[in-house]
XYZ file of N, CA and C in Angstrom:
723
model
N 63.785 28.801 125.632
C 65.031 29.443 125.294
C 65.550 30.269 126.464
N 64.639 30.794 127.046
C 65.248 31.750 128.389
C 65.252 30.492 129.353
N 66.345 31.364 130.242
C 66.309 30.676 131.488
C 66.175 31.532 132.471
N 65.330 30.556 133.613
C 65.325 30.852 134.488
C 66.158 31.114 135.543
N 66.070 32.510 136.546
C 67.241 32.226 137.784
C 66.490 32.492 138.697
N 65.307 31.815 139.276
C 64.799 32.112 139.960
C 65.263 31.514 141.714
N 65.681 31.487 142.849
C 66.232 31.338 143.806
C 64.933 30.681 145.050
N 64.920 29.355 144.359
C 63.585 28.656 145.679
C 64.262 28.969 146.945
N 63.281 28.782 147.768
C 63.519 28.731 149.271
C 63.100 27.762 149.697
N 63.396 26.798 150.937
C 62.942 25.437 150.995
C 64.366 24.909 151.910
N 64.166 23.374 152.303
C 64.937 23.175 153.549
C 66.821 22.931 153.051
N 67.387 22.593 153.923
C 68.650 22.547 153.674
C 69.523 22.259 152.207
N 69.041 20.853 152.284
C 68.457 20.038 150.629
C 68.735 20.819 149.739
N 66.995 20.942 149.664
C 66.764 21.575 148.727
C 67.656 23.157 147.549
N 68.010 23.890 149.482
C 69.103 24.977 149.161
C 70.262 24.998 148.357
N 70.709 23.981 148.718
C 71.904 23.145 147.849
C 71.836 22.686 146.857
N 70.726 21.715 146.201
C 70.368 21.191 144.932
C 69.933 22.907 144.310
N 69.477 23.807 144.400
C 68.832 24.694 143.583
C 70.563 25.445 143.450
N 71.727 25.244 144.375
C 72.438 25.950 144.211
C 73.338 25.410 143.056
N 73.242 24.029 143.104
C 74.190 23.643 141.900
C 73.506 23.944 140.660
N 72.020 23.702 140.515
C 71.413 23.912 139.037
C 71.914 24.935 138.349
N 71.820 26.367 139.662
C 72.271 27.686 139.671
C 73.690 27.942 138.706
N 74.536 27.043 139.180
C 75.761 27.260 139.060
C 76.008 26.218 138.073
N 75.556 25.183 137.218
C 75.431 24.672 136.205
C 74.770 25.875 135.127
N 73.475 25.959 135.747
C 72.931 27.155 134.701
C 73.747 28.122 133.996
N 74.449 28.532 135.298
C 75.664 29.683 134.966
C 76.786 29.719 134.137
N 77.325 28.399 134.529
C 78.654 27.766 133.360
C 78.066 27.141 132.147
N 76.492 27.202 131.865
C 75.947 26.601 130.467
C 76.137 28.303 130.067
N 75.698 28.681 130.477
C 75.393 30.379 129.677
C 76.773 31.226 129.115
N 77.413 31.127 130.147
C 79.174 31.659 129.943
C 79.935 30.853 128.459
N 79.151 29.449 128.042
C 79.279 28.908 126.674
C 78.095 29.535 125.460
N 77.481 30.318 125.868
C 75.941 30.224 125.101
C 75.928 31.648 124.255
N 76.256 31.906 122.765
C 75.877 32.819 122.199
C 74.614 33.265 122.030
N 73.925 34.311 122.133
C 72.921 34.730 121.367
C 73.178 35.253 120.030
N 72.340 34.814 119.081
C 72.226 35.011 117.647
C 70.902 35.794 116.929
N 70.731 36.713 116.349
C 69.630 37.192 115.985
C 69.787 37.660 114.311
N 68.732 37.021 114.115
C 68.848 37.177 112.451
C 68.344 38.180 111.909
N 68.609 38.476 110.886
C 67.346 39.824 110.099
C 65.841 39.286 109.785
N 65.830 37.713 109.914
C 64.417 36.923 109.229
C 63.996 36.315 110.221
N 63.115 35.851 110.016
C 62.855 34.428 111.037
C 63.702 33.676 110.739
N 63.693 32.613 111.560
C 64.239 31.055 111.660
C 63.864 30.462 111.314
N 64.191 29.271 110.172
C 63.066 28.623 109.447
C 63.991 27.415 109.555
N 65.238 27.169 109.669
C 65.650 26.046 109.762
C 67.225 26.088 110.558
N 67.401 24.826 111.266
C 69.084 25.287 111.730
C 70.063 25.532 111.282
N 69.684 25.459 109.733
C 70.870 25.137 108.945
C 71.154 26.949 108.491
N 69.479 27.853 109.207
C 70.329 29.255 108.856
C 71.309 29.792 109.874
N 71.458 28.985 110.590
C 72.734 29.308 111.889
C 73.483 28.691 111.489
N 73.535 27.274 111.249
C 75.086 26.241 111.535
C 75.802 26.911 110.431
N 75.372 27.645 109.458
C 76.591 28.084 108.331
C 77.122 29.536 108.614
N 77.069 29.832 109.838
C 77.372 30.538 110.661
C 78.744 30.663 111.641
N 79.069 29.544 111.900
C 80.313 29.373 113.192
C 80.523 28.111 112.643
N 82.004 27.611 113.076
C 82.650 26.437 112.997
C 82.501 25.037 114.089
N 83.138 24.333 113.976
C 83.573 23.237 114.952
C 82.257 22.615 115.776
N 82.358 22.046 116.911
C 81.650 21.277 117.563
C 80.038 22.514 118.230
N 78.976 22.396 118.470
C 77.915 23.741 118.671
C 76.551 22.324 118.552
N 75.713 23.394 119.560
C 74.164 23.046 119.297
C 73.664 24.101 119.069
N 72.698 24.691 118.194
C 71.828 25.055 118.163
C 70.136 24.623 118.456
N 70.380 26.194 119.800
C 68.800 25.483 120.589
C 67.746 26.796 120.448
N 66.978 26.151 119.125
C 65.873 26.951 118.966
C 64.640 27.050 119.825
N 64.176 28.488 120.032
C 63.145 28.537 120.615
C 61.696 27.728 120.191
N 60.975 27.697 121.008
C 59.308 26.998 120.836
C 59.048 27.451 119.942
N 58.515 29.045 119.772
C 57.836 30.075 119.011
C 58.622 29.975 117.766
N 58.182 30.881 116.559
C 59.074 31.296 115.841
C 59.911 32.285 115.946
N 60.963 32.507 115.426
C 61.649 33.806 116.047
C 62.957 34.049 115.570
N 63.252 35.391 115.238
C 64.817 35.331 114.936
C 65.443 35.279 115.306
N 65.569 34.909 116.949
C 66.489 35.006 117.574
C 66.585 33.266 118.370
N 67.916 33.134 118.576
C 68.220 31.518 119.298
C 69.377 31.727 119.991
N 69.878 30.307 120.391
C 70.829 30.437 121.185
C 71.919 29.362 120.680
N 73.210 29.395 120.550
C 74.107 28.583 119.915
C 74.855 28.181 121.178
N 75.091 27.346 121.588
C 75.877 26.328 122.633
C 76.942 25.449 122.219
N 78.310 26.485 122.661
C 79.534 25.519 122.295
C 80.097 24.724 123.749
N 81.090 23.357 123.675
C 81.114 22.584 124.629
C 81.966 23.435 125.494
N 83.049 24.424 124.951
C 84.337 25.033 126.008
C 83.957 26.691 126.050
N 84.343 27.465 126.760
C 84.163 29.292 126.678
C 84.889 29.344 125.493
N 86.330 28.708 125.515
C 87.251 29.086 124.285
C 86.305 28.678 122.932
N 85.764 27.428 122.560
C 85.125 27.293 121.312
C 84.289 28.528 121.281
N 83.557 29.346 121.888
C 82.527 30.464 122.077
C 83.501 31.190 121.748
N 84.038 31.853 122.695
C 84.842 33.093 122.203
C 85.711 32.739 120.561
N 86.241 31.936 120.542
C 86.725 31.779 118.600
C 85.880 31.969 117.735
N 84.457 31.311 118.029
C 83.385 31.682 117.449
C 82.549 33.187 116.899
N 82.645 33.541 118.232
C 82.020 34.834 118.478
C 83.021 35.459 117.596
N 84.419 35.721 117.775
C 85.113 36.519 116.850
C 85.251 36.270 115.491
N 85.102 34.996 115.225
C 84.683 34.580 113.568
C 83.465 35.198 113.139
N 82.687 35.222 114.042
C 81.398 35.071 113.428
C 80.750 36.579 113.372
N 81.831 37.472 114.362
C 81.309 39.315 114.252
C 81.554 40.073 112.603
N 80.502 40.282 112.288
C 80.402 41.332 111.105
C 79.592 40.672 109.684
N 79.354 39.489 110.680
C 78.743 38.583 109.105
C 77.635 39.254 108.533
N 76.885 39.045 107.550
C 75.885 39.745 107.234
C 75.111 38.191 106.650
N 73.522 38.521 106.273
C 72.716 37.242 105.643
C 71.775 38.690 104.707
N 72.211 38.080 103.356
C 70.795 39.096 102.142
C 71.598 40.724 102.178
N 73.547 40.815 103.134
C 73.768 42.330 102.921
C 72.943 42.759 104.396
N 72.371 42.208 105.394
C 71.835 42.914 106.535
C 72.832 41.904 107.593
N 73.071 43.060 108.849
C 73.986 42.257 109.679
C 73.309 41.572 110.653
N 73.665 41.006 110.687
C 73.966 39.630 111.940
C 73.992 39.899 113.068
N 73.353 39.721 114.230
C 73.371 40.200 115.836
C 74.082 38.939 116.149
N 75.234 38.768 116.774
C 75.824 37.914 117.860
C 76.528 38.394 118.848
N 75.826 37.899 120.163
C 76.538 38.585 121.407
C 76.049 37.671 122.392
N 77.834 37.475 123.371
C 77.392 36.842 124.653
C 75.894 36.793 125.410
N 75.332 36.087 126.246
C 74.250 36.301 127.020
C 75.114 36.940 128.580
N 73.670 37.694 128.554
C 74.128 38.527 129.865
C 74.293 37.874 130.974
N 75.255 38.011 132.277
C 75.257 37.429 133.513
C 74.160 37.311 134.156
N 73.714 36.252 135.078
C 72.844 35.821 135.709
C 72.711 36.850 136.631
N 71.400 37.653 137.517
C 71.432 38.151 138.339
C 70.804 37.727 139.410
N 71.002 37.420 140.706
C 70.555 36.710 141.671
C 69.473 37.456 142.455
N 68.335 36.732 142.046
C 67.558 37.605 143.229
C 66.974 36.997 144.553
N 67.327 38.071 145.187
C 66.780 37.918 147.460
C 65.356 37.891 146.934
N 64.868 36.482 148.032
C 63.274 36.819 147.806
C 62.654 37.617 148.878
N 61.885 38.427 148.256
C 61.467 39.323 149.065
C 60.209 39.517 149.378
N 60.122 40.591 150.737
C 58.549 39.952 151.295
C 57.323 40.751 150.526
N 56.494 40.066 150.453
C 55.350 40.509 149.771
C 54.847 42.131 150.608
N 54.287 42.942 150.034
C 54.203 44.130 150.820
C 52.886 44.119 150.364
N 51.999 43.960 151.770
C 50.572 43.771 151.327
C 49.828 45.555 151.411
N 49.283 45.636 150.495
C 48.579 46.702 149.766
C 47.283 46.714 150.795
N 46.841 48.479 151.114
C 45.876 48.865 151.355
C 44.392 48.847 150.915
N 43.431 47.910 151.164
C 42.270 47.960 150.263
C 41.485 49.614 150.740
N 41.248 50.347 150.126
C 40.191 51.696 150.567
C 39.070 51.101 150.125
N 38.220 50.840 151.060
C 36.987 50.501 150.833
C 35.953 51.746 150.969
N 35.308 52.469 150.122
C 34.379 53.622 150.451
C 33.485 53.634 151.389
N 32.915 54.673 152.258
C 32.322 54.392 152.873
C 30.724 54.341 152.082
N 30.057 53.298 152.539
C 28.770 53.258 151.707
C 27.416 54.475 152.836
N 27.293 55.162 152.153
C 26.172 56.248 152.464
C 24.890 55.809 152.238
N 23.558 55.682 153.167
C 22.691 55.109 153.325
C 21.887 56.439 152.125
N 20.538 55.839 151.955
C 20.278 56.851 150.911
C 19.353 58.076 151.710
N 19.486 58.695 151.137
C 18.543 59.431 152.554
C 17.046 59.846 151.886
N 16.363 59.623 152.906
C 14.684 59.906 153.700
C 14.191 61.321 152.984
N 13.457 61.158 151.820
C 12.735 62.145 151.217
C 11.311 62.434 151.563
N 11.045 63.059 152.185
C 9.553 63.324 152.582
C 9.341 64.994 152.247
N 7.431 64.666 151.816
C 7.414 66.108 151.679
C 7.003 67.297 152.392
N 7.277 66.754 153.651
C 7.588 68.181 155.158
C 8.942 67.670 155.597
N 9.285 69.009 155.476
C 10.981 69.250 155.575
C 10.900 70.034 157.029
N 12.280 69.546 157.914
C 12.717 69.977 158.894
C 13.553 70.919 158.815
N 13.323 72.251 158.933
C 14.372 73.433 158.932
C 14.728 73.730 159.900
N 16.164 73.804 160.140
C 16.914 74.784 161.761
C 18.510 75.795 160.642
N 18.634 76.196 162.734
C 19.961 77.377 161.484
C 18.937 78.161 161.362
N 18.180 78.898 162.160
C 17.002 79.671 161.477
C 17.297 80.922 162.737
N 17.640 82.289 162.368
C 18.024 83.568 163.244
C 16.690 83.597 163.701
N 16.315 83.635 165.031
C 15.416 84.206 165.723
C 15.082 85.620 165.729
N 13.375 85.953 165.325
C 13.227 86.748 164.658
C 12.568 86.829 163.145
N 13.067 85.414 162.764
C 12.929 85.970 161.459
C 11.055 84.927 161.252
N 10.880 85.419 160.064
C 9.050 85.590 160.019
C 8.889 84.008 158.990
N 7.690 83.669 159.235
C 7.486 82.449 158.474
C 7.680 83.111 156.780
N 6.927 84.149 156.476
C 6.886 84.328 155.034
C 8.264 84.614 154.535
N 9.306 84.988 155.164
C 10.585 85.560 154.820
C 11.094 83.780 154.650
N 11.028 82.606 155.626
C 11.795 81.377 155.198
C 10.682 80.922 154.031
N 9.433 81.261 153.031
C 8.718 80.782 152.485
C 9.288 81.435 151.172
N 9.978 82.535 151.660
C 10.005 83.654 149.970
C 11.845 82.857 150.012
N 12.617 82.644 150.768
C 13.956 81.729 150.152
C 13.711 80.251 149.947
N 12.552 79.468 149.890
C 12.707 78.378 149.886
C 11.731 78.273 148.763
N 11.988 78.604 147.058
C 10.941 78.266 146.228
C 10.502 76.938 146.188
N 8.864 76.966 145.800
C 8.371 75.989 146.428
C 8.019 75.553 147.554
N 8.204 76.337 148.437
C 7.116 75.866 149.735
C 5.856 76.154 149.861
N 5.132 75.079 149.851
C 3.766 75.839 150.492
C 3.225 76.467 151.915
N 4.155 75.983 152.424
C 3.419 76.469 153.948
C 4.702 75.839 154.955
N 4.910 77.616 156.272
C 5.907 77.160 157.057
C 5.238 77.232 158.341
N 5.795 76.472 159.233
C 5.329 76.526 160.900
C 6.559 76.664 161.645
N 6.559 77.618 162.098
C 7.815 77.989 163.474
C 7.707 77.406 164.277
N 8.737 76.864 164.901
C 8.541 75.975 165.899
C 9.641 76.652 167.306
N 9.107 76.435 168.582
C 10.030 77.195 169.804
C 11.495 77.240 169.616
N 12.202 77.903 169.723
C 13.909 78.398 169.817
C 14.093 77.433 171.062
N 15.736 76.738 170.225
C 16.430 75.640 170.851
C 17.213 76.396 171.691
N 17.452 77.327 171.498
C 18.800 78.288 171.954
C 17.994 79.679 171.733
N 19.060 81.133 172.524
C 18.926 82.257 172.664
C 19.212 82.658 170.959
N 19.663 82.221 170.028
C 20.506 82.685 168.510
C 19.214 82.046 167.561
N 18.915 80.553 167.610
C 18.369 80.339 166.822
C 17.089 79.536 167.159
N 16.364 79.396 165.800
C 15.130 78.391 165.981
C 15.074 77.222 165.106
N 13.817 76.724 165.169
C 13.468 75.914 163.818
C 12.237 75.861 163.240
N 11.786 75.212 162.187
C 10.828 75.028 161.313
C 10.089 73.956 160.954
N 9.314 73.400 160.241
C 8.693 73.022 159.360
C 7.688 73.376 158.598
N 8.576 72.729 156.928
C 7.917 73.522 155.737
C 7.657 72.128 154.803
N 6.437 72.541 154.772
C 5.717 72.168 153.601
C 6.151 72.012 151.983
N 6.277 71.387 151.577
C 6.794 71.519 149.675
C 5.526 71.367 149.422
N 5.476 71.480 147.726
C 4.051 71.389 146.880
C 3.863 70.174 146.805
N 5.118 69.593 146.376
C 5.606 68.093 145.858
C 6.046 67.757 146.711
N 6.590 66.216 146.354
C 7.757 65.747 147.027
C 8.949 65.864 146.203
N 8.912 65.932 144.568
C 9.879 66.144 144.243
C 11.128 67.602 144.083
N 10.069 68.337 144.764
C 10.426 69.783 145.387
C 11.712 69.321 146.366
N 10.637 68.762 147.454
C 11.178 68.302 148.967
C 12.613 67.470 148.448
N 12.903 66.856 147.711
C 13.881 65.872 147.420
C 15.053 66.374 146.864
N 14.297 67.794 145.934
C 15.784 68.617 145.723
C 16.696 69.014 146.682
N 15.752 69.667 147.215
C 16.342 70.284 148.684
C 17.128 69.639 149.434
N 16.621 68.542 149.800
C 17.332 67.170 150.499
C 18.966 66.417 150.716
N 18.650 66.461 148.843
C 19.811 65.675 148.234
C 20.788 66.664 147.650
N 20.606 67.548 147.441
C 21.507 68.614 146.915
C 22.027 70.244 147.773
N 22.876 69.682 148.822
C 22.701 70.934 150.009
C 23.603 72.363 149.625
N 23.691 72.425 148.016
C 24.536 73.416 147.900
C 22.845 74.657 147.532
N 22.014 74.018 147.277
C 20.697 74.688 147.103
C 20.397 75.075 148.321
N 20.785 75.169 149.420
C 20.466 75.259 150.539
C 20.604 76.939 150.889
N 19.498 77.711 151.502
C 19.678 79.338 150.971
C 20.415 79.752 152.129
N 20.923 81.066 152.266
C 21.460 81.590 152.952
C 20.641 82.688 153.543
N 19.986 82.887 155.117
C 18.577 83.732 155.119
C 18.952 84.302 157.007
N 19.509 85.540 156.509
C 20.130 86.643 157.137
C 21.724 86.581 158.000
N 21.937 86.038 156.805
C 23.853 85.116 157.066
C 24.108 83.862 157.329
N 22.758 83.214 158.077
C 23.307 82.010 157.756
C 22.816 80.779 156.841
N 23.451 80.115 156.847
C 22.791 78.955 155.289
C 21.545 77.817 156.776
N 20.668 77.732 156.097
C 19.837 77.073 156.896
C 20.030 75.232 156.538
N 20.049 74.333 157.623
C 20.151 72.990 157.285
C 18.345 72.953 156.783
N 18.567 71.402 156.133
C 17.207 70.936 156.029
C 17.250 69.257 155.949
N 16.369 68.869 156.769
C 16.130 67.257 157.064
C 14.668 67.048 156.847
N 15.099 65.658 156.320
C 13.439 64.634 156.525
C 12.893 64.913 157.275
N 11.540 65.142 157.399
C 10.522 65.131 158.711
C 10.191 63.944 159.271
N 10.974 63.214 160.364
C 11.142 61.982 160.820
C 10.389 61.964 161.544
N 8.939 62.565 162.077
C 8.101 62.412 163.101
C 7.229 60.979 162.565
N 7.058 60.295 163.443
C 5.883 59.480 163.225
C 4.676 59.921 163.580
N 4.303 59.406 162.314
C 2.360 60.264 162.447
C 1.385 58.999 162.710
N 0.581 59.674 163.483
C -0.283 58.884 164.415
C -1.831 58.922 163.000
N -2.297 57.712 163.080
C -3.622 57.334 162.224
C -4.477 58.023 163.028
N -5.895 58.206 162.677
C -6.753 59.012 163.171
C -7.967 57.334 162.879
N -8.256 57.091 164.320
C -9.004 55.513 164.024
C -10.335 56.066 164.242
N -11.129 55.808 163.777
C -12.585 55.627 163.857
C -13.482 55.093 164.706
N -13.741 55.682 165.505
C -14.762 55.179 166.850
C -15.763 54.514 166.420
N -15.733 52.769 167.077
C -16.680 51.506 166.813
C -17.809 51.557 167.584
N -17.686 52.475 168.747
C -18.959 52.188 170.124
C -20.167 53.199 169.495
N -21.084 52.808 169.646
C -22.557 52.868 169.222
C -22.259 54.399 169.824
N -22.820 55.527 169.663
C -23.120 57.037 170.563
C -24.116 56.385 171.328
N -24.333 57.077 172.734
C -25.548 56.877 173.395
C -26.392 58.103 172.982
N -27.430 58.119 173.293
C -28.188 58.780 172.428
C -28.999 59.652 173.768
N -28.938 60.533 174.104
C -30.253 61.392 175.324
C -31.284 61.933 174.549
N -32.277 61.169 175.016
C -33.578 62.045 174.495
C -34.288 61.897 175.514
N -35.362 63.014 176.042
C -36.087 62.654 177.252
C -37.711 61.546 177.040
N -37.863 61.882 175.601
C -38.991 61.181 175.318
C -38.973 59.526 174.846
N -37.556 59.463 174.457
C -36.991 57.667 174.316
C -36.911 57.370 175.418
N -36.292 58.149 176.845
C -36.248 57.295 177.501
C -37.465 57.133 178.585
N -38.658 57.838 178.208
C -39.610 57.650 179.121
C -40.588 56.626 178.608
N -40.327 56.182 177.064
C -41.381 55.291 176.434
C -40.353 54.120 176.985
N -39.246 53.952 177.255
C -38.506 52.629 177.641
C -38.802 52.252 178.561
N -38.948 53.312 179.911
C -39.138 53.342 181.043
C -40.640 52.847 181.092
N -41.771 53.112 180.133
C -43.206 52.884 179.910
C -43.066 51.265 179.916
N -42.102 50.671 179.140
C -42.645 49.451 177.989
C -41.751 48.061 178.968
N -40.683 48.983 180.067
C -40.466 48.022 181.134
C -41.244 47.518 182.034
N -42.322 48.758 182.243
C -42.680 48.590 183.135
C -44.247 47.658 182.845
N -44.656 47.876 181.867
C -45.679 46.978 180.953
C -45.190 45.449 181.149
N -43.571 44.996 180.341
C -43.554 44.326 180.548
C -43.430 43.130 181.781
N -43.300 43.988 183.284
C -43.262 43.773 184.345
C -44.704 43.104 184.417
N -45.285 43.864 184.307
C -47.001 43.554 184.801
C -47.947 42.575 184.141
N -47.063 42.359 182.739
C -47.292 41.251 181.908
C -46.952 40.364 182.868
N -45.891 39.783 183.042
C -45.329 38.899 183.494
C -46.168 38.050 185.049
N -46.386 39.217 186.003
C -47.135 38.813 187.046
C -48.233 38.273 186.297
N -48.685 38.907 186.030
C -49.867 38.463 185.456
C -50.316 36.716 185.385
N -48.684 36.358 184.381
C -48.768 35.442 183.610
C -48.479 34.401 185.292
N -47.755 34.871 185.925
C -47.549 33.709 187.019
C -48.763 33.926 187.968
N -49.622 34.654 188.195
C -51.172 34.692 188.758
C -51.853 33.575 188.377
């Protein structure tokens, strides 16, 4: 029942054939009442007793109260249309009214959209010796042990700079260590300033187990060795005598 005015683009041809459809389309519609009932549509015959003389009625696919009546001249339409204003069906009125002018649309360029892709954040490195800096020089291992509940044990480590130093502290847990980590608004504030804290990214060295036999000094092993060489020396002549 609707029509389309959609405006292809395409070669010379083509421009021209879409322009007459256009302009056929246009002089079908300038004949074409719209009609809208109070009910559905159940048959044509609840329109044709509607308007006079020569007309198609072109019902939609769907069901629907509304259609479209198609006379052959504008004049049969317009006689129509004025016959046919104020009718009523059951005492309820009757919708009839021209269809609206075609509006032409410029095709226009696609305006391609910004994807924001988030940045993906790696997860971060929970271990349970934590790297502390941001640390006022001066200040004492037990003082960063009494703001950091849950530490067991801190080690000062040499000043990077004349202002500050750094640390490593011990948690009980690791799930101590992981608060701390992942949540830096827990992060204390220890003599004005808020101290950072990182994974302890050192690689730790295995402690391997020595395979070589100990040599052993004793003065009395090695004088019975020194005995039992020399035995076996004298054996030996012996044996080639």
């Amino acid at each position: 029942m609707h029509d389309t005015n959609r405006l292809y683009s395409g070669s010379h041809g083509d421009v021209m054939r879409n322009f007459r459809k256009l302009s056929q389309l246009k002089e079908r519609r300038e004949r074409t009442l719209n009609v809208r009932l109070p009910h559905v549509i159940k048959d044509k015959k609840d329109v044709e007793c509607l308007f006079v003389g020569n007309f198609h009625v072109k019902l939609p696919r769907q069901s629907s109260r509304s259609c479209h009546v198609v006379f052959p001249t504008v004049e049969e339409k317009n006689k129509n249309y004025k016959l046919a204003r104020g009718k009523t069906d059951n005492s309820k009125r009757v919708v009839i009214q021209p269809l609206s002018d075609l509006a032409f649309r410029t095709e226009t360029k696609k305006i391609k959209k910004k994807i924001f892709i988030p940045e993906i954040k790696p997860d971060i490195q929970v271990t349970q010796t934590v790297f502390v800096s941001n640390i006022v020089n001066g200040t004492k291992s037990h003082e960063i042990r009494s703001a950091l509940p849950g530490c067991a044990r801190v080690t000062l480590l040499p000043s990077y700079n004349k202002d500050f130093r750094s640390a490593i502290a011990k948690m009980e847990d690791i799930q101590i260590a992981a608060k701390y980590l992942r949540e830096k608004h827990n992060w204390p504030i220890l003599k004005g300033h808020r101290i950072c804290m990182k994974p302890d990214t050192r690689t730790k060295r295995k402690k391997t187990r020595s395979t070589s036999i100990p040599k052993i000094h004793d003065e009395n092993i090695t004088k019975e060795c020194k005995s039992n060489e020399s035995l076996n020396y004298t054996e030996d002549n012996n044996d080639g005598n």
